[in-house]
Tab-separated table of N, CA and C in Angstrom:
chain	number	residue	atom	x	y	z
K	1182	UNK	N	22.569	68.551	-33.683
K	1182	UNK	CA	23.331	67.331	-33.446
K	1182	UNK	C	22.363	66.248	-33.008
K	1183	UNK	N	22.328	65.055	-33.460
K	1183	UNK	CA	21.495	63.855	-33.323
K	1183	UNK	C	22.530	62.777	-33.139
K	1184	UNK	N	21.744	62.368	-32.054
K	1184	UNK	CA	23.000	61.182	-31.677
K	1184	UNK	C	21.739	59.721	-31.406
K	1185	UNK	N	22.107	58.627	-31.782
K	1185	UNK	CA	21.631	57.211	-30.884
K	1185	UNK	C	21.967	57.145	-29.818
K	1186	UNK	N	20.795	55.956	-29.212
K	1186	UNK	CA	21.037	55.860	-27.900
K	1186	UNK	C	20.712	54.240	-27.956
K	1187	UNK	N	21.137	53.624	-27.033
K	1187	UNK	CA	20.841	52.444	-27.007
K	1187	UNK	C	21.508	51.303	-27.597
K	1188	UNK	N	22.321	51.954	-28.837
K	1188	UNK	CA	22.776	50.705	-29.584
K	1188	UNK	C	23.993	50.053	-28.687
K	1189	UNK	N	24.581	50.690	-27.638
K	1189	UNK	CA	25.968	50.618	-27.087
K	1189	UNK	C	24.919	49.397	-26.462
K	1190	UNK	N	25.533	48.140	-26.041
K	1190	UNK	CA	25.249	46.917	-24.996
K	1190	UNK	C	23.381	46.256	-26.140
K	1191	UNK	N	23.541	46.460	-27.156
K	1191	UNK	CA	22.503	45.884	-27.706
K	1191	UNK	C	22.910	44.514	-28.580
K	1192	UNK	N	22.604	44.449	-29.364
K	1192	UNK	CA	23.127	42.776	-29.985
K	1192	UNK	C	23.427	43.349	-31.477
K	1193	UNK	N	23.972	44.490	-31.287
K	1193	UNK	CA	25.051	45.037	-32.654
K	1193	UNK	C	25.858	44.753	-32.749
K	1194	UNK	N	26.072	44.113	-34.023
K	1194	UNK	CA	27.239	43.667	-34.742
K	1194	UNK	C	28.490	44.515	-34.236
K	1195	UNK	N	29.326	44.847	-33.468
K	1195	UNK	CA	30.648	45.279	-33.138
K	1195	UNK	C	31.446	46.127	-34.219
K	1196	UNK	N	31.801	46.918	-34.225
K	1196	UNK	CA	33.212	47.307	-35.532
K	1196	UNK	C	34.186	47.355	-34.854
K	1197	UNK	N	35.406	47.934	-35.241
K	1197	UNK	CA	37.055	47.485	-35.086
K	1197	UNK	C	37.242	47.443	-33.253
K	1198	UNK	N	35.730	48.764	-33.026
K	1198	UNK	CA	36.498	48.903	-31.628
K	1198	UNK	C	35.553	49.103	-30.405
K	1199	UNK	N	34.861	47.917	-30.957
K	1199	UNK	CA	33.303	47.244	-30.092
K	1199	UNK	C	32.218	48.045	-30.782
K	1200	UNK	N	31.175	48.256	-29.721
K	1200	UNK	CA	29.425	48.656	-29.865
K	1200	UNK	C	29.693	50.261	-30.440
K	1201	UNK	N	28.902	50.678	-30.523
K	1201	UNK	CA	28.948	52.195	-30.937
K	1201	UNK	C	27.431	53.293	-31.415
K	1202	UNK	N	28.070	54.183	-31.001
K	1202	UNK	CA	26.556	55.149	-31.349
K	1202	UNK	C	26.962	55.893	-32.454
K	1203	UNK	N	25.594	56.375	-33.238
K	1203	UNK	CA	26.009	56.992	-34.398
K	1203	UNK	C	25.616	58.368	-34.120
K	1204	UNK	N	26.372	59.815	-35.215
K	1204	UNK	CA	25.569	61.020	-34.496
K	1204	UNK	C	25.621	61.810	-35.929
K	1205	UNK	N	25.185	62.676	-36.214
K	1205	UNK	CA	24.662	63.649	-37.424
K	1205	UNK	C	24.606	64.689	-36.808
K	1206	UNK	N	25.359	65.702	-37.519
K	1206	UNK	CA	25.042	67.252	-37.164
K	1206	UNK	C	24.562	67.833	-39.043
K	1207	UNK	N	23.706	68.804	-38.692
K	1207	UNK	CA	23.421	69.626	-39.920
K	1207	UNK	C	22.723	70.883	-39.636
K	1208	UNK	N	22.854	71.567	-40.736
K	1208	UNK	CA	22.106	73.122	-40.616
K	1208	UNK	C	20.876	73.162	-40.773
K	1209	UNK	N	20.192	73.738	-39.858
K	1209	UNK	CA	18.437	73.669	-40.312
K	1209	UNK	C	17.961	72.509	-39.291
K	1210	UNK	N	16.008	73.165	-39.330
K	1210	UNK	CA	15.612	71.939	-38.483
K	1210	UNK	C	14.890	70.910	-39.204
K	1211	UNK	N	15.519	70.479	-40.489
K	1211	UNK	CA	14.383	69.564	-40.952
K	1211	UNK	C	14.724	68.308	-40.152
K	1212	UNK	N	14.109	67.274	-40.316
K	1212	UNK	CA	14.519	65.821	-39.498
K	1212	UNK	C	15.131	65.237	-40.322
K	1213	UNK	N	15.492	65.658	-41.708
K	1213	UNK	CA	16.098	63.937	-42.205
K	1213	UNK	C	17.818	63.186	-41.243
K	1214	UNK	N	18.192	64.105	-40.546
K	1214	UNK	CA	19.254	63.793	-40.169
K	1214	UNK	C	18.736	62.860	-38.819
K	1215	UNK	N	17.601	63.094	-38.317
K	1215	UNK	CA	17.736	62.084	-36.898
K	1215	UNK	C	17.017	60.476	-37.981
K	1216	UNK	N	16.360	60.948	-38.892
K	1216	UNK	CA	15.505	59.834	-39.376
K	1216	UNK	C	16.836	58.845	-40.351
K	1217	UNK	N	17.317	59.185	-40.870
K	1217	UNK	CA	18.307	58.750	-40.993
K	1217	UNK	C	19.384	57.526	-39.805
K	1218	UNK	N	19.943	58.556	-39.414
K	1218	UNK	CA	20.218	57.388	-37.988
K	1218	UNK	C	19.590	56.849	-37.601
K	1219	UNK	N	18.282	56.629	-37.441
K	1219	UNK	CA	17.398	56.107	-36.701
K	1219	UNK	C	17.472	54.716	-37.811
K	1220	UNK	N	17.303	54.957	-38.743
K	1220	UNK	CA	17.499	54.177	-40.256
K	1220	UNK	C	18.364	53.116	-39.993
K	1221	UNK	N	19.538	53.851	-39.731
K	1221	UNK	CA	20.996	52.925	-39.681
K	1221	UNK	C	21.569	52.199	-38.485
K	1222	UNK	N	20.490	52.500	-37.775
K	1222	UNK	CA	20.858	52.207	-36.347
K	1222	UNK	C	20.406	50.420	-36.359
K	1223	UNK	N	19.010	50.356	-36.649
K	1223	UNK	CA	18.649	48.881	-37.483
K	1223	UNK	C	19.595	48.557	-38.025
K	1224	UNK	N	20.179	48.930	-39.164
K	1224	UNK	CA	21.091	47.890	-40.251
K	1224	UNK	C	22.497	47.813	-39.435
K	1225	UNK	N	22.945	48.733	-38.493
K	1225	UNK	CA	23.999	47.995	-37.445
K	1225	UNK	C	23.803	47.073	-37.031
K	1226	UNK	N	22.577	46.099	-36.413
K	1226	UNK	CA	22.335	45.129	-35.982
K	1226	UNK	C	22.747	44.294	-36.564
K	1227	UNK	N	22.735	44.247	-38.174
K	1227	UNK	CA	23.269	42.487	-38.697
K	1227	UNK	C	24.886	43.171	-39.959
K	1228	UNK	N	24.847	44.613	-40.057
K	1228	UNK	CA	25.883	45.207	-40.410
K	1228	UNK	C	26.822	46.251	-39.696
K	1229	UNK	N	28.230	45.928	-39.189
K	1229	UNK	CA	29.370	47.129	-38.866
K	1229	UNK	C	28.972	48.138	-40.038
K	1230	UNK	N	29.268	48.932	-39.145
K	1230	UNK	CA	29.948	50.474	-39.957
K	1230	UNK	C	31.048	50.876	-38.933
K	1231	UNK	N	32.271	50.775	-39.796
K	1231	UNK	CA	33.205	51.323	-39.010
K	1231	UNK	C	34.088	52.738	-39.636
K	1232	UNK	N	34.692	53.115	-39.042
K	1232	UNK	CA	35.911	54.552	-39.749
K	1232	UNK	C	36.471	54.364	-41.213
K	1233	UNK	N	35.996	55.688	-41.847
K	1233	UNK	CA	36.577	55.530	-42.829
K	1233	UNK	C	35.819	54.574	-43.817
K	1234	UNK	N	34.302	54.159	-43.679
K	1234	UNK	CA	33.806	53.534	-44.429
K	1234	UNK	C	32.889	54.734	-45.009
K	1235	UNK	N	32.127	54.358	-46.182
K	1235	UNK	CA	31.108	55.163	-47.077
K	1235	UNK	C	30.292	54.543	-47.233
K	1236	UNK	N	28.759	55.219	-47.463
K	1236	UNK	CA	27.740	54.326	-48.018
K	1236	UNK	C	27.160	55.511	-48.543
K	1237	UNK	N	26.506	54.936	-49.495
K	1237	UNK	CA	25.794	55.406	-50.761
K	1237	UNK	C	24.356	56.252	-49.665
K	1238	UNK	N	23.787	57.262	-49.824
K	1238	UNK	CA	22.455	57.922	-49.195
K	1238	UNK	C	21.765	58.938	-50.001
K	1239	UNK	N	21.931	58.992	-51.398
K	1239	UNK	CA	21.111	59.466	-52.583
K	1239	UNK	C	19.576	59.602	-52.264
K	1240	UNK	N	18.993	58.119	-51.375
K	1240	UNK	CA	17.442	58.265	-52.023
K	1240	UNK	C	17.387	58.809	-50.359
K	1241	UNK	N	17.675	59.034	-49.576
K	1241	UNK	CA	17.186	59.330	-48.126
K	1241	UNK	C	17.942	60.735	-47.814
K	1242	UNK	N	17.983	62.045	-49.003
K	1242	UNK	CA	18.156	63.232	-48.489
K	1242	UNK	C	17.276	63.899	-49.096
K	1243	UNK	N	16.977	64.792	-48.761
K	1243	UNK	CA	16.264	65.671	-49.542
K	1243	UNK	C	16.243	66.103	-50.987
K	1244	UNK	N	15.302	66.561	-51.831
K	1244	UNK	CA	16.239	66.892	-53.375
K	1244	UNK	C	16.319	68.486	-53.351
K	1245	UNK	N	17.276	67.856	-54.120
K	1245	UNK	CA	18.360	68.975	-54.873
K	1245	UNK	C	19.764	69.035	-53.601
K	1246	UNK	N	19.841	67.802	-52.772
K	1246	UNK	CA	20.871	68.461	-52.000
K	1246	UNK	C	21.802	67.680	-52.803
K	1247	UNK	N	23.239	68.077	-52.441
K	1247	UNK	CA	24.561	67.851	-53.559
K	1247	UNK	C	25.438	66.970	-52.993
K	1248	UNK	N	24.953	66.277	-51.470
K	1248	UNK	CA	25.506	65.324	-50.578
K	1248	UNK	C	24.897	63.948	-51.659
K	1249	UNK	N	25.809	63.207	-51.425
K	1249	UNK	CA	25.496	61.505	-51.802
K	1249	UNK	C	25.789	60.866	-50.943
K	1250	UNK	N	26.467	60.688	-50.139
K	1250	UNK	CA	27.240	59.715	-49.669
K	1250	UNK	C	27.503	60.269	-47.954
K	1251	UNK	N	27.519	59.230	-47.016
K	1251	UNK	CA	28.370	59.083	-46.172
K	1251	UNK	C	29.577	59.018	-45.829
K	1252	UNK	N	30.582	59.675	-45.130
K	1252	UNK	CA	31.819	58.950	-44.937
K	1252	UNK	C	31.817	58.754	-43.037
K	1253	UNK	N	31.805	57.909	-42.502
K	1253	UNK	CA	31.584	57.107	-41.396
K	1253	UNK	C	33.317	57.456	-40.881
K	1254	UNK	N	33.008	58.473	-39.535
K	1254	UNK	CA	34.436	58.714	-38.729
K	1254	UNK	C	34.517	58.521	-37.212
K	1255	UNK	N	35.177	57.852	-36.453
K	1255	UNK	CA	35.090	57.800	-34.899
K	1255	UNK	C	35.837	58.701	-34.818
K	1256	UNK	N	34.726	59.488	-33.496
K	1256	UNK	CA	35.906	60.467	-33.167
K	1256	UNK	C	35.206	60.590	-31.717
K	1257	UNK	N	35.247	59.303	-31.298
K	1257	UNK	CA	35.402	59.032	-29.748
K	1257	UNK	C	35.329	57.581	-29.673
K	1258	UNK	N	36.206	57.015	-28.679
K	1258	UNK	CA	36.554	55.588	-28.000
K	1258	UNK	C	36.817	55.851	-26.326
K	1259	UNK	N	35.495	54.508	-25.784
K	1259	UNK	CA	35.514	54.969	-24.398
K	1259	UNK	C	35.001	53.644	-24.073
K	1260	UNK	N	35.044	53.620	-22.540
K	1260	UNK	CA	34.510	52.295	-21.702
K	1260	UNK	C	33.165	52.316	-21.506
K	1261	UNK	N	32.281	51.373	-21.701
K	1261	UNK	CA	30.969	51.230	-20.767
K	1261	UNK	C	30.786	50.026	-20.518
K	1262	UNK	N	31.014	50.114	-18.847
K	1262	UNK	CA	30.498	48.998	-18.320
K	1262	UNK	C	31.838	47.755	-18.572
K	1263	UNK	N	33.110	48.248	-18.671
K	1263	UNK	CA	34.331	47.339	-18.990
K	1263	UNK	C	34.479	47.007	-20.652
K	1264	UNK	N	33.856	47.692	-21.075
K	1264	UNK	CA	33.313	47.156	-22.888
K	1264	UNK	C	33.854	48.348	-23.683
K	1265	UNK	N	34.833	47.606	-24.639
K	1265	UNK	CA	35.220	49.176	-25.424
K	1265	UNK	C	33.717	49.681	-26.233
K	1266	UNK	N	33.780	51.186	-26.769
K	1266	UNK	CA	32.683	51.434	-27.309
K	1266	UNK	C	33.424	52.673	-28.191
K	1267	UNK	N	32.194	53.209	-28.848
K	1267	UNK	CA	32.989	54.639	-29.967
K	1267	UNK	C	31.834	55.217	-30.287
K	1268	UNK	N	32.078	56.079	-31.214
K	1268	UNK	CA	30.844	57.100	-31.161
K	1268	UNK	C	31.306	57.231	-33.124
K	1269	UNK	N	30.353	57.043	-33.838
K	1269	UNK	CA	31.297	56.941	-35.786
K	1269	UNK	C	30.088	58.082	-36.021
K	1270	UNK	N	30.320	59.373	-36.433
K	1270	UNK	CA	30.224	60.441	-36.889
K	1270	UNK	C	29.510	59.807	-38.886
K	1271	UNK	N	28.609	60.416	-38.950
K	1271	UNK	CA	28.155	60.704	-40.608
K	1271	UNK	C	28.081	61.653	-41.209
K	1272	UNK	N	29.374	62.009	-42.167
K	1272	UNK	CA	29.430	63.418	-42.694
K	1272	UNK	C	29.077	63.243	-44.283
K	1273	UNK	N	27.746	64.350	-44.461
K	1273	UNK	CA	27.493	64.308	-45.919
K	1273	UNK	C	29.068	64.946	-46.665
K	1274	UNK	N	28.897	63.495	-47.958
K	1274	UNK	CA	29.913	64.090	-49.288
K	1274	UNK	C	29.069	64.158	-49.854
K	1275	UNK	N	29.722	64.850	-50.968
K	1275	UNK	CA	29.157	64.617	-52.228
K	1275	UNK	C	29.975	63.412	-53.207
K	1276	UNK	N	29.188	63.086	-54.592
K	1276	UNK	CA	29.536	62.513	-55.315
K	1276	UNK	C	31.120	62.423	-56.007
K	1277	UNK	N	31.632	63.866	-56.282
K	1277	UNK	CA	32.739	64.005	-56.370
K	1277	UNK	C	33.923	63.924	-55.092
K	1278	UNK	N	33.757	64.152	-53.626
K	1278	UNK	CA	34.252	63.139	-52.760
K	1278	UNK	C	34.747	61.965	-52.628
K	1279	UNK	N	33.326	61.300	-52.872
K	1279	UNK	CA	33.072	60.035	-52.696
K	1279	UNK	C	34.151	59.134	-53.838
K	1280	UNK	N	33.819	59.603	-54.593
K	1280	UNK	CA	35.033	58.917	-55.832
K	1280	UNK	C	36.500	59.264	-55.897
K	1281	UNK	N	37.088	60.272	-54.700
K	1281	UNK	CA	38.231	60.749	-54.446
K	1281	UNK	C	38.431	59.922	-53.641
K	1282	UNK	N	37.675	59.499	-52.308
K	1282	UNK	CA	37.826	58.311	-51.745
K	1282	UNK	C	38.136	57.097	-51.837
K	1283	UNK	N	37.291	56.996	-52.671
K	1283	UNK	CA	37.344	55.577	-53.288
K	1283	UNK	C	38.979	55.503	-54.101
K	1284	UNK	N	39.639	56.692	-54.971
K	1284	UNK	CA	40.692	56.145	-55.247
K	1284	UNK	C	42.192	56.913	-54.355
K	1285	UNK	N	41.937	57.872	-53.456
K	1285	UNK	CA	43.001	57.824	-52.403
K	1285	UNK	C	42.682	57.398	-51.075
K	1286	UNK	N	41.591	56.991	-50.535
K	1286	UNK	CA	41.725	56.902	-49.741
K	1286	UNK	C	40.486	57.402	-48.394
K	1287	UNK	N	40.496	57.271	-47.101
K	1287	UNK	CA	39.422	57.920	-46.634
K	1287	UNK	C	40.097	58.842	-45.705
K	1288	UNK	N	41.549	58.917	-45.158
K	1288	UNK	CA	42.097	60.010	-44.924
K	1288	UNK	C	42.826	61.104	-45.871
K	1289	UNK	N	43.191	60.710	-46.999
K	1289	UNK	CA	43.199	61.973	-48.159
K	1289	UNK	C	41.896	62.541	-47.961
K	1290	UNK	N	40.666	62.010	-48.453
K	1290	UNK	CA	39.593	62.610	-48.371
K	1290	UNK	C	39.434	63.683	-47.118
K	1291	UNK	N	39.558	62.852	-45.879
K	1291	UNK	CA	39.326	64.155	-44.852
K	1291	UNK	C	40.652	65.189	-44.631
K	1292	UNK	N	41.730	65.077	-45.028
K	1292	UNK	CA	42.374	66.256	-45.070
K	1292	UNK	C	41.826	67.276	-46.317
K	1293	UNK	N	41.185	67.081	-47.074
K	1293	UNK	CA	40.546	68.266	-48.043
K	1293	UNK	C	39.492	68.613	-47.590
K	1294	UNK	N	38.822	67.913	-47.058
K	1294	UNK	CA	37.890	68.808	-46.337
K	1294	UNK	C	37.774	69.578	-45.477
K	1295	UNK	N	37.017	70.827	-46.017
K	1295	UNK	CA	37.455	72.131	-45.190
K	1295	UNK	C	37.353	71.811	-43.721
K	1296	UNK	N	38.260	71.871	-42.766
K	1296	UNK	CA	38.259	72.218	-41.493
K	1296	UNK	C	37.800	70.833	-40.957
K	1297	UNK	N	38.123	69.766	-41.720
K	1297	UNK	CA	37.769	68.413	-41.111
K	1297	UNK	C	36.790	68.217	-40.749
K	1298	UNK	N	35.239	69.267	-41.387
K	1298	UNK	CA	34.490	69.417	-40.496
K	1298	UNK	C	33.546	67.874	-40.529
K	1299	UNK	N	32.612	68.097	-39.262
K	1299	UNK	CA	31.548	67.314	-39.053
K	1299	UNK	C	29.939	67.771	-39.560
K	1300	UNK	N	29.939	68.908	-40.017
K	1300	UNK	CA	28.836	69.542	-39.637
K	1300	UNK	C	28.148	68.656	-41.711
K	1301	UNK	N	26.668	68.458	-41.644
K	1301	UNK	CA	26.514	67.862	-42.697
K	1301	UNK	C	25.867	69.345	-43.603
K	1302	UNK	N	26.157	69.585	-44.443
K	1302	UNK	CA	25.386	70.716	-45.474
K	1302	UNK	C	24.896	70.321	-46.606
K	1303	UNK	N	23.725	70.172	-46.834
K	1303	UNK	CA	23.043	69.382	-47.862
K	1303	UNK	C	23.213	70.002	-49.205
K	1304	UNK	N	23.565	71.489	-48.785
K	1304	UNK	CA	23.573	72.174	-50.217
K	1304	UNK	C	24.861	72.797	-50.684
K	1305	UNK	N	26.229	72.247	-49.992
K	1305	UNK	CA	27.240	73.218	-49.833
K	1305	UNK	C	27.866	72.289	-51.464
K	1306	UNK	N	28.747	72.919	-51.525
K	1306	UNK	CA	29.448	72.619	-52.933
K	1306	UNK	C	31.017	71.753	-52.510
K	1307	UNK	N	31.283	71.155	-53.772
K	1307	UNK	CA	32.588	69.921	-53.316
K	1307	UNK	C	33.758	70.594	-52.847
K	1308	UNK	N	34.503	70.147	-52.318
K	1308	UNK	CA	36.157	70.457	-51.528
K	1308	UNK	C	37.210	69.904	-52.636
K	1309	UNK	N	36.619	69.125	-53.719
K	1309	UNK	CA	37.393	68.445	-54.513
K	1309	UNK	C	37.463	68.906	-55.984
């Protein structure tokens, strides 16, 4: 599990429900999952990512993994310092996901996925 630190009270762009940290879980110890956030943690500064959004992450996984895509989930909202804040989760999809998304939705999408999980698997196969 890899989480940010710092972005909460920094001069990040806000999403629906103030500042927020981002976090990645995956199997194995390679780093692309902290280098990654670390990645996106910059482009929060002049871009939100909020729930239920996707972004494209093809060239920043490893190859041959079968993940493409992000789908961006809060699954924490809390105070710091009188300031709402949240915590938006990055769970690898894959390609065939990602385009289920795109035409039902980003909660259809997470009810097919097995066990709602969080955990990212670079090599696991589609839910769809």
């Amino acid at each position: 599990l890899y989480v940010t630190a710092d972005l909460i009270g920094s001069e990040q762009l806000p999403n629906s429900s103030g500042n927020y940290e981002l976090a990645v879980v995956h199997k194995g110890e390679e780093d692309w999952g902290v280098n990654i956030i670390c990645q996106l943690a910059y482009y929060t500064l002049e871009n939100p990512i909020d729930d239920g959004e996707t972004m494209d992450i093809g060239s920043a996984i490893p190859e041959g993994s079968s993940i493409e895509a992000f789908l961006f989930r809060r699954i924490a909202e809390f105070d710091v310092l009188g300031n709402s804040a949240n915590v938006i989760f990055c769970i690898g999809i894959t390609g065939a996901e990602l385009a289920y998304r795109h035409k039902n939705g980003s909660k259809a999408l997470i009810e097919k996925l097995v066990n709602k999980f969080l955990l990212t698997d670079l090599y696991r196969g589609s839910n769809i």
